[in-house]
Short mmCIF file of C-alpha atoms in Angstrom, two decimals:
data_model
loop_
_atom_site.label_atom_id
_atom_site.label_comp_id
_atom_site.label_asym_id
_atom_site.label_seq_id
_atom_site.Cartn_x
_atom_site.Cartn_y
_atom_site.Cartn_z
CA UNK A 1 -20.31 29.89 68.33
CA UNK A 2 -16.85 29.27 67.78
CA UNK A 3 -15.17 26.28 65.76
CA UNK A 4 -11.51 25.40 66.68
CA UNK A 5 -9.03 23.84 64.21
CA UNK A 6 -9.08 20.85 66.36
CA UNK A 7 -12.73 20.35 66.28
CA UNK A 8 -12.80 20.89 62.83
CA UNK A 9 -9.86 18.40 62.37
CA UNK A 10 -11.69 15.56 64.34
CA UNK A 11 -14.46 15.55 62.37
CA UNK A 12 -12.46 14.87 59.28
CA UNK A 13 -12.14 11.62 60.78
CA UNK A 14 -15.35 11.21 61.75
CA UNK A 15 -17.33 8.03 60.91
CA UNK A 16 -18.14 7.60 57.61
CA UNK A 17 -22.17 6.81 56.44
CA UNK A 18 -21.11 3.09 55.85
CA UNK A 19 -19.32 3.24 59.44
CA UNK A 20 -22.09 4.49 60.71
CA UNK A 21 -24.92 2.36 59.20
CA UNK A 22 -23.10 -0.53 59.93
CA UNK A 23 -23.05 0.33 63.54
CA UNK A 24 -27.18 0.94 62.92
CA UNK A 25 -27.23 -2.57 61.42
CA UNK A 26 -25.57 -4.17 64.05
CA UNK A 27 -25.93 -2.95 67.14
CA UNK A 28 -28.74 -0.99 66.20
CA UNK A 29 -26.75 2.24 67.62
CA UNK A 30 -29.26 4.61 67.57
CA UNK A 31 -26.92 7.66 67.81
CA UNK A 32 -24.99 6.41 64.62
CA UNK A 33 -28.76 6.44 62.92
CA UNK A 34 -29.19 9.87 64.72
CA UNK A 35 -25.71 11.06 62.44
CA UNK A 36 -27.08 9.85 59.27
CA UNK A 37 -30.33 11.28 59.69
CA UNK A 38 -28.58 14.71 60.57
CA UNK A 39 -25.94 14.54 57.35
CA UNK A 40 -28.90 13.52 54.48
CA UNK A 41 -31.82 15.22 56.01
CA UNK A 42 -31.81 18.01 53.47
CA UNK A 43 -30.65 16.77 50.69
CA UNK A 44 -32.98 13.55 50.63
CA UNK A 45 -35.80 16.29 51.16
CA UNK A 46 -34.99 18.41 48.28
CA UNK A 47 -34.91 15.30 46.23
CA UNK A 48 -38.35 14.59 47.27
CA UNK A 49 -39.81 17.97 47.18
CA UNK A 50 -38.25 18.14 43.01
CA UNK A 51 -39.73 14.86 42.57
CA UNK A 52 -42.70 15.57 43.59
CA UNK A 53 -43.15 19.56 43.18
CA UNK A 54 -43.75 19.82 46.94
CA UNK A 55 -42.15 20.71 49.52
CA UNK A 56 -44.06 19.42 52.64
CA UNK A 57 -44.76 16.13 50.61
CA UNK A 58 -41.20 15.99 50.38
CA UNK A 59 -40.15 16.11 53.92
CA UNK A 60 -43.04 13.82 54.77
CA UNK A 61 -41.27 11.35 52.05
CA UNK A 62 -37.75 12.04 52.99
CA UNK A 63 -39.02 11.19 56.98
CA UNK A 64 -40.71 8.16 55.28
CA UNK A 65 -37.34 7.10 53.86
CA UNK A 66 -35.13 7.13 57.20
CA UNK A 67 -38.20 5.27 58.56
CA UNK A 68 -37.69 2.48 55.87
CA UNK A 69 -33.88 2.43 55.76
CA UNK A 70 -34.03 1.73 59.76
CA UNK A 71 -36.49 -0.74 59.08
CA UNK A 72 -34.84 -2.88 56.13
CA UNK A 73 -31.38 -1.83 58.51
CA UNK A 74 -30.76 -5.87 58.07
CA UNK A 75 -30.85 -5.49 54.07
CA UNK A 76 -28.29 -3.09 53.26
CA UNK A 77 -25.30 -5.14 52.11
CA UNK A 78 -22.48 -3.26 53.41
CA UNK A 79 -20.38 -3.55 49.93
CA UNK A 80 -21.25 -0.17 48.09
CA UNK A 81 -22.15 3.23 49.56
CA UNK A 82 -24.24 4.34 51.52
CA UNK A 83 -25.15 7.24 49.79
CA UNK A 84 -26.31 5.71 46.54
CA UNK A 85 -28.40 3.08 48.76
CA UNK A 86 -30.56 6.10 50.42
CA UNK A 87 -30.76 8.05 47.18
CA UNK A 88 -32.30 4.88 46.14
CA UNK A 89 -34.85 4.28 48.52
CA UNK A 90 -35.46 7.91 48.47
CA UNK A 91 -36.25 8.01 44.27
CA UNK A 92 -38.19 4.10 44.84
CA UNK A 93 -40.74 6.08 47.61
CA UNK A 94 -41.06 8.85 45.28
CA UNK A 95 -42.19 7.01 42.02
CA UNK A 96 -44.46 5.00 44.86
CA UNK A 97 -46.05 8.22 45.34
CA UNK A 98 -46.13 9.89 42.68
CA UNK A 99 -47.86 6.43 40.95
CA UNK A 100 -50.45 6.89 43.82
CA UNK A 101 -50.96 9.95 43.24
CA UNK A 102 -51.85 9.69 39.15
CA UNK A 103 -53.85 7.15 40.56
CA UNK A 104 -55.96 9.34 42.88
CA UNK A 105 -55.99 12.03 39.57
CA UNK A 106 -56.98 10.02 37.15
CA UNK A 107 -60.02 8.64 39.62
CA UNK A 108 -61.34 12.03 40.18
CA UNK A 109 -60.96 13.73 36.68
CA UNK A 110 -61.84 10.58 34.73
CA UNK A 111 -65.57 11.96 34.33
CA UNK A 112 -64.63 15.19 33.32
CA UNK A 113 -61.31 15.41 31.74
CA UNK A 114 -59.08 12.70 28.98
CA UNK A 115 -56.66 10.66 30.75
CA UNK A 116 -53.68 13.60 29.76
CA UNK A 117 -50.33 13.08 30.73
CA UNK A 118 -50.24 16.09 32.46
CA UNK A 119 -52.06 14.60 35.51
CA UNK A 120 -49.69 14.76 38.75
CA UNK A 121 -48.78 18.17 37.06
CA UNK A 122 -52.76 19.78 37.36
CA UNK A 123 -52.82 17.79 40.86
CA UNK A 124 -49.90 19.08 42.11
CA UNK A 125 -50.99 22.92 41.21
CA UNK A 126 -55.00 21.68 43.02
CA UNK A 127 -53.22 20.52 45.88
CA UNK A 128 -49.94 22.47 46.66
CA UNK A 129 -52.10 24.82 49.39
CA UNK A 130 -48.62 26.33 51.24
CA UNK A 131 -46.90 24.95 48.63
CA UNK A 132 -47.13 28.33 47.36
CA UNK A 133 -44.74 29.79 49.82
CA UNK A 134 -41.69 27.58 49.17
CA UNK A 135 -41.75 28.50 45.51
CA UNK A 136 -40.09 31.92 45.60
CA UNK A 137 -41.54 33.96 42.54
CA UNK A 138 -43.44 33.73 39.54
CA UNK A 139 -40.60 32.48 37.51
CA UNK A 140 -39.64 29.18 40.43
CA UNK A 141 -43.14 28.20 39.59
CA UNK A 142 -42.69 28.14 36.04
CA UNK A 143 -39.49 26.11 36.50
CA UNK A 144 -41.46 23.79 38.88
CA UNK A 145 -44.16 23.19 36.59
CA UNK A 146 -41.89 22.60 33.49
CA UNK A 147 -39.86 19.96 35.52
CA UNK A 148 -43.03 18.11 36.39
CA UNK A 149 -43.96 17.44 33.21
CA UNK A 150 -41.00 15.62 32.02
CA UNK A 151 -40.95 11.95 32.44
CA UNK A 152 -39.74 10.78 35.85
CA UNK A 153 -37.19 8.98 35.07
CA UNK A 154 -35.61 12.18 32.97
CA UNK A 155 -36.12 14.52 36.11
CA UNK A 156 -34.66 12.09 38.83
CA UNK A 157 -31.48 12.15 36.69
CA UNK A 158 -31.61 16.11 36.37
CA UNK A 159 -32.69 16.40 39.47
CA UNK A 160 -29.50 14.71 40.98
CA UNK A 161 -27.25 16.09 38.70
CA UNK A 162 -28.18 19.40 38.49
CA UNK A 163 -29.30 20.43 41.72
CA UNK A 164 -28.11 18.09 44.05
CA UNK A 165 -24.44 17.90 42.27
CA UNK A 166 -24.04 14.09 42.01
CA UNK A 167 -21.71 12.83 39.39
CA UNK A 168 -23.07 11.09 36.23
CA UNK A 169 -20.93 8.09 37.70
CA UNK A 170 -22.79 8.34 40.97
CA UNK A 171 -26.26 8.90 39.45
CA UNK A 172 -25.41 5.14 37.08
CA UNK A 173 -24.69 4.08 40.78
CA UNK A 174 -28.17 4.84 41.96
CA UNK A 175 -30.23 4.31 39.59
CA UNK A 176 -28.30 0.85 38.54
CA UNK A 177 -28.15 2.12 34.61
CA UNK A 178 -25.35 2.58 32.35
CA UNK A 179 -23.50 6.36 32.53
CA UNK A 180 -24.17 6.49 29.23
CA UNK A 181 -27.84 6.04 29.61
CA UNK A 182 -27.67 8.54 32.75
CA UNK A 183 -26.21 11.23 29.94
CA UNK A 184 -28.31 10.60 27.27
CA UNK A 185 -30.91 11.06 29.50
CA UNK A 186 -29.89 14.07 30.90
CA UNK A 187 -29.46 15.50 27.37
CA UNK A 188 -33.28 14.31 26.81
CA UNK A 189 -34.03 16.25 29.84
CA UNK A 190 -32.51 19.75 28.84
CA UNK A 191 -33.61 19.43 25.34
CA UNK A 192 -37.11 18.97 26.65
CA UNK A 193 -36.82 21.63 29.43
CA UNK A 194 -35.56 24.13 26.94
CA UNK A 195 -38.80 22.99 24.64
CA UNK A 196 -40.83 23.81 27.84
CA UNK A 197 -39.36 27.07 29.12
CA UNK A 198 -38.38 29.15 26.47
CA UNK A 199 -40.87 30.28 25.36
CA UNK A 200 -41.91 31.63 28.86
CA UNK A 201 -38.61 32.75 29.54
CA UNK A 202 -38.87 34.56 26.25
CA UNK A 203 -42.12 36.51 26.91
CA UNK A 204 -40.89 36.53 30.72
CA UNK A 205 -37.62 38.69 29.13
CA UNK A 206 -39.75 40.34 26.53
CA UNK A 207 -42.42 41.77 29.75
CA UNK A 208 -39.24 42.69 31.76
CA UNK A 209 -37.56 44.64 29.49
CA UNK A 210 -41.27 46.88 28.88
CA UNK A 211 -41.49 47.34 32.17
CA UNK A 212 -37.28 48.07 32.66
CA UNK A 213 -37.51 51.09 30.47
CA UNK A 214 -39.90 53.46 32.88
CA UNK A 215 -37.86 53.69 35.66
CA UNK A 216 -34.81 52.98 37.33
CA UNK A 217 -36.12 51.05 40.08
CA UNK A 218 -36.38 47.79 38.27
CA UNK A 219 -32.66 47.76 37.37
CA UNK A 220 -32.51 48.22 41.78
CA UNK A 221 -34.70 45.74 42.45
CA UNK B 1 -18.24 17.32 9.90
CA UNK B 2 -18.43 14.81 12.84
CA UNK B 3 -20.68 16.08 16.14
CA UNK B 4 -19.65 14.83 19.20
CA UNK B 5 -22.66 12.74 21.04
CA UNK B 6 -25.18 14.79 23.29
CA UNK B 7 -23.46 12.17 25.88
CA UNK B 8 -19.82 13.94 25.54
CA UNK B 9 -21.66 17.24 25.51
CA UNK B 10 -23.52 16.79 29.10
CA UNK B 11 -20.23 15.80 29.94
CA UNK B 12 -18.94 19.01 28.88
CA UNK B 13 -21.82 21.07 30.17
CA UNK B 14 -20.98 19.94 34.04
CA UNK B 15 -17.50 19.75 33.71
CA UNK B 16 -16.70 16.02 33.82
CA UNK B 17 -14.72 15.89 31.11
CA UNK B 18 -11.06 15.78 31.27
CA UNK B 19 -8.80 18.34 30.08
CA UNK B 20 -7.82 16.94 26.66
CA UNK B 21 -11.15 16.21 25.48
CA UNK B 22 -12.13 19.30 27.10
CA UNK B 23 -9.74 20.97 25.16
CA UNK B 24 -11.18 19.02 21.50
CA UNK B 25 -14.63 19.57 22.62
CA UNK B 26 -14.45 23.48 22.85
CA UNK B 27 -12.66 23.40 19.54
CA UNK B 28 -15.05 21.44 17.74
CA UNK B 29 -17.39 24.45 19.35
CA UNK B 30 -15.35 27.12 17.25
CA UNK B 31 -15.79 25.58 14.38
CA UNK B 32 -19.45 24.35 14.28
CA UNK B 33 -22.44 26.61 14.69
CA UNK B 34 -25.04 23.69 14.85
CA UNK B 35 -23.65 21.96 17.86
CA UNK B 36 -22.60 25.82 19.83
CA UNK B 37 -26.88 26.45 19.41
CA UNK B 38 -27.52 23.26 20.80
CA UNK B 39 -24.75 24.19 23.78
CA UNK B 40 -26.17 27.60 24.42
CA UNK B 41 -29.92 26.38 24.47
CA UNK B 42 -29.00 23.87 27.40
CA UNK B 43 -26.98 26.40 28.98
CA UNK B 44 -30.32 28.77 28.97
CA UNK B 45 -31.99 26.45 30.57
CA UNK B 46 -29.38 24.95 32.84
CA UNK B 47 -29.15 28.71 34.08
CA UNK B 48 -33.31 28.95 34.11
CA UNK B 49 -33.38 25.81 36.27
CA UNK B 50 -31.38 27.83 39.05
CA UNK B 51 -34.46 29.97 39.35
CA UNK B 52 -35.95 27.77 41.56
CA UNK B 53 -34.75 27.52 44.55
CA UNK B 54 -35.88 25.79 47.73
CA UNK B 55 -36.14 27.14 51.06
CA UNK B 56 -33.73 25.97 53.65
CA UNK B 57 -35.41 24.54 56.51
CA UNK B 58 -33.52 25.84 59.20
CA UNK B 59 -33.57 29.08 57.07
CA UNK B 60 -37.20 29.63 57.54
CA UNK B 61 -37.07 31.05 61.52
CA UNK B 62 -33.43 33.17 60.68
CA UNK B 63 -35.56 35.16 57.97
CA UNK B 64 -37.33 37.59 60.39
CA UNK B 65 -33.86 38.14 62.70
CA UNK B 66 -32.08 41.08 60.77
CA UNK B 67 -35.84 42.78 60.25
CA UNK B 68 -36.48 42.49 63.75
CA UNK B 69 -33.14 43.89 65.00
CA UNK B 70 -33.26 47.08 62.70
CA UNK B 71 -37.18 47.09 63.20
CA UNK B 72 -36.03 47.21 66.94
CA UNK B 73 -33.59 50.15 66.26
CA UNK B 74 -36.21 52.60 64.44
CA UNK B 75 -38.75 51.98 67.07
CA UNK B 76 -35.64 53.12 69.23
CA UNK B 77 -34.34 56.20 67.21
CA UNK B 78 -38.24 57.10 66.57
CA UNK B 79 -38.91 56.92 70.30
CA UNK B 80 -35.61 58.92 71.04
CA UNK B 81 -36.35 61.38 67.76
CA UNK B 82 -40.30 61.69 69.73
CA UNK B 83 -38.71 62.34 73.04
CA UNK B 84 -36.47 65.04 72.09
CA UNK B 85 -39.51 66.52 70.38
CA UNK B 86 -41.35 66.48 72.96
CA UNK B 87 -38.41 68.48 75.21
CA UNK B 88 -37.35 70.53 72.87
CA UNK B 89 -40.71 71.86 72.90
CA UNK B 90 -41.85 71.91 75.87
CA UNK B 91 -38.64 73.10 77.90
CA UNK B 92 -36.40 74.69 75.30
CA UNK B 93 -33.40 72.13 76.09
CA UNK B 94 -30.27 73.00 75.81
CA UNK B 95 -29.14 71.00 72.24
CA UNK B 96 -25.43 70.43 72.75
CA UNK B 97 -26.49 69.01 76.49
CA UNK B 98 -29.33 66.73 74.72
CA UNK B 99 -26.84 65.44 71.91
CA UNK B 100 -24.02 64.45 74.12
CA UNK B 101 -26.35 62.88 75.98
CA UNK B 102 -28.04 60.46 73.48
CA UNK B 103 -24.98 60.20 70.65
CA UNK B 104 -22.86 57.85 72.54
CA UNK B 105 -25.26 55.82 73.54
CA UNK B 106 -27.10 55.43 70.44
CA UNK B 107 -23.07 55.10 68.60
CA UNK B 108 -22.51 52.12 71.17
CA UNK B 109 -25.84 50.43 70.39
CA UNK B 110 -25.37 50.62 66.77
CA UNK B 111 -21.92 49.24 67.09
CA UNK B 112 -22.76 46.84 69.23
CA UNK B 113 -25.49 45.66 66.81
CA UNK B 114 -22.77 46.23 63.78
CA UNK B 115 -20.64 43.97 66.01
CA UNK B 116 -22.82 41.35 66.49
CA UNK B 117 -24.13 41.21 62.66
CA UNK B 118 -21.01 41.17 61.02
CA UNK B 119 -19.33 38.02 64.03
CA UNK B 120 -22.89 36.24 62.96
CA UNK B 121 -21.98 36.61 59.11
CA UNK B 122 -18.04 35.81 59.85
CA UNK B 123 -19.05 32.75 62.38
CA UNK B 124 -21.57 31.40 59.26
CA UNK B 125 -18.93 31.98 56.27
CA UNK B 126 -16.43 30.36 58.22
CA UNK B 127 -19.09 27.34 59.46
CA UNK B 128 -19.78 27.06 55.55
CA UNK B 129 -16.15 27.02 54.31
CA UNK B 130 -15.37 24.89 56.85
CA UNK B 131 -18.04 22.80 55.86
CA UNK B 132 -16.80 22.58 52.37
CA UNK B 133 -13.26 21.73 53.37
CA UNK B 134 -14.20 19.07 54.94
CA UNK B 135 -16.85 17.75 52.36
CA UNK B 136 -14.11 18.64 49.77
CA UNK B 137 -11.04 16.79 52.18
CA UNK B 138 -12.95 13.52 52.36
CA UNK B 139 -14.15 13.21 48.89
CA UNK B 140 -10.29 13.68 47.91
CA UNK B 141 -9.44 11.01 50.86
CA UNK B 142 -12.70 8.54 49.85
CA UNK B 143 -10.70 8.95 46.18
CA UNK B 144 -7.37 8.18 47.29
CA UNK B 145 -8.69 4.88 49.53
CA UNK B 146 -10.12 4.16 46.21
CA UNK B 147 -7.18 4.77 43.30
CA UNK B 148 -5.00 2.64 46.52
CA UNK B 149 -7.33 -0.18 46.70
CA UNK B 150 -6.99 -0.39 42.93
CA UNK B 151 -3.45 -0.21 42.19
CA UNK B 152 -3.03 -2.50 45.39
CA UNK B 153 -5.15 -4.68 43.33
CA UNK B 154 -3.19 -4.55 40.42
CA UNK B 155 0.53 -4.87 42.08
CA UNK B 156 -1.02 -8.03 44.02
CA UNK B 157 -2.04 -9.21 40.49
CA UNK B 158 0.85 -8.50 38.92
CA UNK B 159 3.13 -10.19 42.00
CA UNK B 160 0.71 -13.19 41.35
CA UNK B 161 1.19 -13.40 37.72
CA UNK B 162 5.12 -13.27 38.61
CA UNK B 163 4.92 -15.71 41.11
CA UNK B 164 4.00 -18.25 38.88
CA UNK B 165 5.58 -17.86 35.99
CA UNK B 166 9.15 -17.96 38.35
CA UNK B 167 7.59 -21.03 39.91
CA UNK B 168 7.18 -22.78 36.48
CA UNK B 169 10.39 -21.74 35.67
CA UNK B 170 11.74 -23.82 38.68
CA UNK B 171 9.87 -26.67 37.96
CA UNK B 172 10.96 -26.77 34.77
CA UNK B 173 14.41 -26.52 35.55
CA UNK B 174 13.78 -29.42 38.39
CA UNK B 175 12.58 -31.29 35.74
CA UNK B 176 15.37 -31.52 33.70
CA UNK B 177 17.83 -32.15 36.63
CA UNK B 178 16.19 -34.95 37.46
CA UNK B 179 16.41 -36.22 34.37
CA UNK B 180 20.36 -35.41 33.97
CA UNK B 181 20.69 -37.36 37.33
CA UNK B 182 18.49 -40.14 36.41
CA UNK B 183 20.50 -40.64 32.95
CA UNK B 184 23.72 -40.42 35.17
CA UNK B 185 22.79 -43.31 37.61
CA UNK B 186 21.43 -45.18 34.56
CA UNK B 187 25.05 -45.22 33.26
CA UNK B 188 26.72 -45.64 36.44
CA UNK B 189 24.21 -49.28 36.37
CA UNK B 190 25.45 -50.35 33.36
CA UNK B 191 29.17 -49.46 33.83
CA UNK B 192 28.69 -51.32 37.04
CA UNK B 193 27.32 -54.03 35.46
CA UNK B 194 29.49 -54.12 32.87
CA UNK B 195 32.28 -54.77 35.08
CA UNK B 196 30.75 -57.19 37.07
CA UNK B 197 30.53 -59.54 34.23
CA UNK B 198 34.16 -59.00 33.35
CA UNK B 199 34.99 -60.00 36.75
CA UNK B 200 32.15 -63.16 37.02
CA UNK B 201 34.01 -64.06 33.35
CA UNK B 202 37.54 -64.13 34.74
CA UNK B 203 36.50 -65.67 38.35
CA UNK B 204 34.90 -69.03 35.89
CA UNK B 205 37.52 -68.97 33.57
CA UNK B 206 40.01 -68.93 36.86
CA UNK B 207 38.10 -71.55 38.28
CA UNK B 208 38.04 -73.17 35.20
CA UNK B 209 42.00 -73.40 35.38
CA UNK B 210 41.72 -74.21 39.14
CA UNK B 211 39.11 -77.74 38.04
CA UNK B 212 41.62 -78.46 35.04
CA UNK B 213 44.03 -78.92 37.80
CA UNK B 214 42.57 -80.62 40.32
CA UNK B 215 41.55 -83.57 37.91
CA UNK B 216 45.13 -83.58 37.29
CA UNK B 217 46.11 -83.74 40.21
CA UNK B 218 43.07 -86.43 41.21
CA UNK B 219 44.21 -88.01 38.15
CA UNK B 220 47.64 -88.32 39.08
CA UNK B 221 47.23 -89.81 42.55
CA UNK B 222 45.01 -92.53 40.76
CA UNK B 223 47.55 -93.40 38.77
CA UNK B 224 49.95 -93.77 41.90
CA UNK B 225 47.61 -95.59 44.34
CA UNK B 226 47.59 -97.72 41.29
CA UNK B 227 50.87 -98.04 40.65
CA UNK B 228 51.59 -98.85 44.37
CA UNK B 229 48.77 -101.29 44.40
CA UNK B 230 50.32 -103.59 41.79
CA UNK B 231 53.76 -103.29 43.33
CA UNK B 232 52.30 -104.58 47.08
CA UNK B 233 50.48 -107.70 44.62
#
C-alpha cells in the first residue's frame, strides 16, 4: 500500500470536521457523516471505555454518540468546533450511563451491602466478563480500578488530558469550565491517583525486585 | 518562600507553559524540596497511568499475523528437517546434492518473508508519520487561521478607532470655517449697509437742495405772473 506525496498533500486540504458536519447538517451528506465517523471513531471510544472501565461498553457508547450527533445534526451551531461538541456529547452519554448504572448497583446490593461510593467500581469488576482481555496485565487493572474510583468529573478531565492529549484550553472548551478549574482539577486528580496507586505500585516494585534477583530472565522479559 | 499554584504546576507537568515561566518554574524546583516531592509524586503516577493501555481495534486481527507467518516457516523447516531425515536414512543421500538443493530455496523464502515484514513495518511507520504530519500541519494551519482572524480583528479595530477620530477632526475643522465665513458675510452686511445709508443720506439731502429750489423757482414765477397781472390791469 503505497502513499504518494500528492495524496498525502490533498488530504491536507481535506474538509475540516466543521466542513464536514455542516455538509451533514445541511444536506444531510451522508459520506461527510461517513468521514467524521472514520476520524473520531477511536478516540471517542477510548474516552468511553476510561469513563466507564470498559471497553465494549465503550464502543457501544461511542456508536451511541454518532447516533445522537446525526440525530440532533439540526442543533449543532456551527460557531465553535466540532471537536469539543462530540467530546461533549460523548462525556454527557457517559455520566448518563454511568448514573444508570449506580442506579442498577445500588438496587441490587442495597440488601446486602451500605450504599459505598465505590459502587460502579465493584459493578464494573461483577460485570466486565471479556473485559478482562482488553486490560493487558495485572498492573492495567490496577490503574483501571484506581481511575474508577475518582470522582467523574476529576477522571473526564484526566482522562482527556492525559491520555487523549487535549489541551487544558480545549478540555475548558468541552466541559464549558474555567482552565483554571480544568487544572485544579487535574491536580485533584493526580494527587488522588498517587493516594490510590502507590501503595500498590510500591508492593508491585517491592514483589518485582524478589522475584528479579533469581534469575536473569525477568530482566529479559 | 512562595509555591507556585498546583494550577501552574499541571501546567508544567504537560508542558503548556511557556518558556519563561518554564524557565522560573524549574528554578523555583532547585530551590524547594516541598514542591520537587509534590512534582515527582505526580510524575509517578502520570508514568503509572501509562500502564494501561487499550487495545487498538483494528489491532486486534494484525496480532496473530507475524505468529502465523514464522509458525508457517517452522512447520516448513520441521517438515524439510523430517524429510531429509527420513532420506538420509533410508537412502544414504548424497549431503552436498541434498543441501544445494533445499538452501536456496529455503534462503529465497526467508527473504522473501524478510522482504515482506520489513515493506509492512516501513509502509506503517511511514502511514503513521505521515499521519502525524498532517495532524501536526493542520493544527499549525487551524492556529495561524486563528492568530489571522485575531490580529485582522484588531487592525480593523484599530482602522475604526482612526477613522473616527480623523473624521471628528474634520468636522471640527468644518465647524470653525463655517463660522469664519459666517462672521465674514456678517461684516460684509453691515459694511453694505453702512454704505447704503450714506448714500440714502446724501440722495435726501440732494433732494433736499433740489425742493429748496424748485419753490424758488415756483416762487419766482408767482411773483412774475403777478407782476404781469397788475401791469395788463
Amino acid at each position: 500500500m503505497r502513499t504518494s506525496p500528492f495524496a498525502a498533500l490533498s488530504s491536507l486540504f481535506a474538509t475540516t470536521d466543521e466542513q464536514a458536519m455542516w455538509r451533514v447538517q445541511t444536506q444531510e451528506d451522508a459520506a461527510a457523516f461517513a468521514q467524521l465517523v472514520r476520524r473520531w471513531e477511536q478516540p471517542i471510544q477510548r474516552l468511553c471505555a476510561r469513563m466507564l472501565g470498559d471497553v465494549h461498553r465503550g464502543e457501544d457508547l461511542a456508536q451511541e454518540t454518532f447516533a445522537r450527533i446525526f440525530a440532533r445534526r439540526k442543533n449543532y451551531e456551527p460557531g465553535g468546533k466540532f471537536s469539543s461538541y462530540l467530546w461533549r456529547i460523548a462525556l454527557n452519554l457517559c455520566y448518563d450511563e454511568l448514573r444508570r448504572l449506580r442506579r442498577r448497583v445500588t438496587i441490587s446490593f442495597e440488601d446486602e451491602t451500605d450504599d459505598n461510593a465505590s459502587g460502579i467500581h465493584e459493578h464494573a469488576d461483577t460485570q466486565l466478563g471479556p473485559d478482562g482481555q482488553a486490560v493487558a496485565g495485572e498492573q492495567a487493572a490496577l490503574v483501571r480500578d484506581a481511575l474508577l474510583k475518582l470522582p467523574e468529573n476529576y477522571r473526564a478531565v484526566l482522562v482527556l488530558r492525559h491520555y487523549e492529549d487535549l489541551k487544558f484550553r480545549e478540555i475548558a472548551d468541552v466541559l464549558e469550565i474555567p482552565e483554571g478549574t480544568v487544572k485544579s482539577r487535574m491536580a485533584e486528580a493526580l494527587t488522588q491517583l498517587s493516594r490510590l496507586l502507590a501503595p500498590v505500585f510500591a508492593e508491585e516494585a517491592k514483589s518485582n525486585s524478589r522475584r528479579a534477583t533469581p534469575g536473569k530472565e525477568r530482566l529479559l522479559i | 518562600m512562595n509555591h507556585p499554584t498546583r494550577e501552574d504546576w499541571m501546567s508544567y507537568l504537560y508542558e503548556e507553559t511557556d518558556a519563561p515561566a518554564r524557565a522560573e518554574l524549574t528554578a523555583h524546583l532547585h530551590n524547594c524540596p516541598e514542591c520537587q516531592t509534590a512534582l515527582d509524586g505526580w510524575r509517578g503516577t502520570m508514568t503509572a497511568l501509562q500502564a494501561w493501555q487499550l487495545p487498538a481495534k483494528s489491532g486486534r486481527n494484525e496480532t496473530w499475523r507475524p505468529f502465523f507467518k514464522w509458525g508457517i516457516a517452522a512447520a516448513l523447516m520441521l517438515g524439510t528437517g523430517f524429510a531429509f531425515g527420513k532420506f538420509a536414512g533410508a537412502k544414504a543421500l548424497n549431503m552436498e546434492q541434498l543441501r544445494g538443493a533445499l538452501i536456496p530455496a529455503l534462503r529465497q523464502e526467508l527473504r522473501r518473508e524478510l522482504n515482506a515484514d520489513v515493506l509492512a513495518a516501513f509502509s506503517e511507520s511511514r502511514a503513521g508519520l505521515t499521519n502525524e504530519f498532517r495532524q501536526e500541519l493542520r493544527g499549525r494551519l487551524d492556529q495561524w487561521t486563528t492568530d489571522s482572524i485575531a490580529a485582522a480583528n484588531v487592525e480593523t479595530r484599530r482602522l475604526l478607532s482612526e477613522f473616527a477620530q480623523n473624521r471628528e477632526i474634520d468636522q471640527e475643522s468644518d465647524r470653525q470655517a463655517t463660522l469664519v465665513a459666517l462672521r465674514k458675510l456678517d461684516q460684509q452686511q453691515r459694511a453694505d449697509y453702512a454704505s447704503l445709508l450714506q448714500k440714502v443720506e446724501t440722495v435726501a439731502v440732494v433732494a433736499q437742495g433740489g425742493f429748496q429750489e424748485t419753490q424758488n423757482q415756483i416762487d419766482q414765477l408767482a411773483f412774475y405772473s403777478q407782476a404781469k397781472f397788475s401791469a395788463n390791469k
